[in-house]
């Protein structure tokens, strides 16, 4: 039975955009994927990470990139 887990690699306390080392430990347990989400209309919260909430009828693009220890630096440039 497979289980899917989603995490934010920069951690719950930031700084934003800086990946914590623990993320790379997770590749021992399964496949890793990088996600990039683009939204054209949104509200931005005044939180440490600038979280966004899509507005109704917004266009949302989701890009999924398979990650491995070998391609993480290259893939992070695409995400």
PDB file of C-alpha atoms in Angstrom:
ATOM      1  CA  UNK A   1       0.000   0.000   0.000  1.00  0.00           C
ATOM      2  CA  UNK A   2       1.511   3.314  -1.062  1.00  0.00           C
ATOM      3  CA  UNK A   3       1.152   6.538   0.849  1.00  0.00           C
ATOM      4  CA  UNK A   4       1.603   9.996  -0.640  1.00  0.00           C
ATOM      5  CA  UNK A   5       3.027  12.748   1.556  1.00  0.00           C
ATOM      6  CA  UNK A   6       3.368  16.451   0.770  1.00  0.00           C
ATOM      7  CA  UNK A   7       5.864  18.702   2.530  1.00  0.00           C
ATOM      8  CA  UNK A   8       7.288  22.162   2.122  1.00  0.00           C
ATOM      9  CA  UNK A   9      11.046  21.710   1.738  1.00  0.00           C
ATOM     10  CA  UNK A  10      11.838  25.120   3.240  1.00  0.00           C
ATOM     11  CA  UNK A  11      10.191  24.059   6.501  1.00  0.00           C
ATOM     12  CA  UNK A  12       7.417  25.617   8.537  1.00  0.00           C
ATOM     13  CA  UNK A  13       9.573  28.469   9.829  1.00  0.00           C
ATOM     14  CA  UNK A  14      11.609  29.488   6.789  1.00  0.00           C
ATOM     15  CA  UNK A  15      13.511  31.218   5.515  1.00  0.00           C
ATOM     16  CA  UNK A  16      11.455  30.951   2.340  1.00  0.00           C
ATOM     17  CA  UNK A  17      13.120  29.305  -0.638  1.00  0.00           C
ATOM     18  CA  UNK A  18      15.890  27.616   1.391  1.00  0.00           C
ATOM     19  CA  UNK A  19      15.554  23.830   1.284  1.00  0.00           C
ATOM     20  CA  UNK A  20      16.236  22.023   4.554  1.00  0.00           C
ATOM     21  CA  UNK A  21      18.643  19.061   4.465  1.00  0.00           C
ATOM     22  CA  UNK A  22      16.043  16.618   5.820  1.00  0.00           C
ATOM     23  CA  UNK A  23      14.239  16.613   2.490  1.00  0.00           C
ATOM     24  CA  UNK A  24      17.082  14.683   0.868  1.00  0.00           C
ATOM     25  CA  UNK A  25      16.776  11.961   3.536  1.00  0.00           C
ATOM     26  CA  UNK A  26      13.266  11.194   2.255  1.00  0.00           C
ATOM     27  CA  UNK A  27      14.471   9.779  -1.067  1.00  0.00           C
ATOM     28  CA  UNK A  28      15.368   6.596   0.833  1.00  0.00           C
ATOM     29  CA  UNK A  29      11.664   5.874   1.283  1.00  0.00           C
ATOM     30  CA  UNK A  30      10.256   6.571  -2.156  1.00  0.00           C
ATOM     31  CA  UNK A  31      10.130   8.858  -5.132  1.00  0.00           C
ATOM     32  CA  UNK A  32      10.478  12.622  -4.729  1.00  0.00           C
ATOM     33  CA  UNK A  33       8.774  15.190  -6.934  1.00  0.00           C
ATOM     34  CA  UNK A  34       9.238  18.927  -7.107  1.00  0.00           C
ATOM     35  CA  UNK A  35       6.098  21.000  -7.633  1.00  0.00           C
ATOM     36  CA  UNK A  36       5.790  24.491  -9.014  1.00  0.00           C
ATOM     37  CA  UNK A  37       2.377  26.160  -8.949  1.00  0.00           C
ATOM     38  CA  UNK A  38       1.622  29.354 -10.873  1.00  0.00           C
ATOM     39  CA  UNK A  39      -1.617  31.283 -10.291  1.00  0.00           C
ATOM     40  CA  UNK A  40      -2.643  34.353 -12.286  1.00  0.00           C
ATOM     41  CA  UNK A  41      -5.103  35.851  -9.732  1.00  0.00           C
ATOM     42  CA  UNK A  42      -4.625  35.419  -6.003  1.00  0.00           C
ATOM     43  CA  UNK A  43      -4.680  36.925  -2.534  1.00  0.00           C
ATOM     44  CA  UNK A  44      -1.284  37.011  -0.777  1.00  0.00           C
ATOM     45  CA  UNK A  45      -1.252  36.461   2.984  1.00  0.00           C
ATOM     46  CA  UNK A  46       1.101  38.447   5.189  1.00  0.00           C
ATOM     47  CA  UNK A  47       2.891  35.333   6.463  1.00  0.00           C
ATOM     48  CA  UNK A  48       6.631  34.546   6.484  1.00  0.00           C
ATOM     49  CA  UNK A  49       6.310  32.653   3.197  1.00  0.00           C
ATOM     50  CA  UNK A  50       3.831  34.961   1.445  1.00  0.00           C
ATOM     51  CA  UNK A  51       1.301  32.147   1.044  1.00  0.00           C
ATOM     52  CA  UNK A  52      -1.210  32.716  -1.750  1.00  0.00           C
ATOM     53  CA  UNK A  53      -4.863  31.740  -2.076  1.00  0.00           C
ATOM     54  CA  UNK A  54      -6.216  31.513  -5.638  1.00  0.00           C
ATOM     55  CA  UNK A  55      -9.182  33.752  -6.397  1.00  0.00           C
ATOM     56  CA  UNK A  56     -12.315  32.219  -7.924  1.00  0.00           C
ATOM     57  CA  UNK A  57     -11.887  31.440 -11.653  1.00  0.00           C
ATOM     58  CA  UNK A  58      -8.098  31.928 -11.487  1.00  0.00           C
ATOM     59  CA  UNK A  59      -5.909  30.005 -13.933  1.00  0.00           C
ATOM     60  CA  UNK A  60      -3.610  27.557 -12.164  1.00  0.00           C
ATOM     61  CA  UNK A  61      -0.600  25.795 -13.723  1.00  0.00           C
ATOM     62  CA  UNK A  62       1.035  22.899 -11.891  1.00  0.00           C
ATOM     63  CA  UNK A  63       4.438  21.585 -12.988  1.00  0.00           C
ATOM     64  CA  UNK A  64       5.701  18.259 -11.596  1.00  0.00           C
ATOM     65  CA  UNK A  65       9.394  17.344 -11.852  1.00  0.00           C
ATOM     66  CA  UNK A  66      10.779  13.963 -10.684  1.00  0.00           C
ATOM     67  CA  UNK A  67      13.728  14.454  -8.308  1.00  0.00           C
ATOM     68  CA  UNK A  68      16.695  12.320  -7.296  1.00  0.00           C
ATOM     69  CA  UNK A  69      19.870  13.096  -5.373  1.00  0.00           C
ATOM     70  CA  UNK A  70      21.706  13.358  -8.675  1.00  0.00           C
ATOM     71  CA  UNK A  71      19.379  15.813 -10.424  1.00  0.00           C
ATOM     72  CA  UNK A  72      18.163  17.988  -7.535  1.00  0.00           C
ATOM     73  CA  UNK A  73      20.410  21.007  -8.256  1.00  0.00           C
ATOM     74  CA  UNK A  74      19.430  20.959 -11.950  1.00  0.00           C
ATOM     75  CA  UNK A  75      15.746  20.271 -11.227  1.00  0.00           C
ATOM     76  CA  UNK A  76      15.480  23.055  -8.646  1.00  0.00           C
ATOM     77  CA  UNK A  77      16.351  25.485 -11.409  1.00  0.00           C
ATOM     78  CA  UNK A  78      13.273  24.258 -13.297  1.00  0.00           C
ATOM     79  CA  UNK A  79      10.855  24.263 -10.355  1.00  0.00           C
TER      80      UNK A  79
END
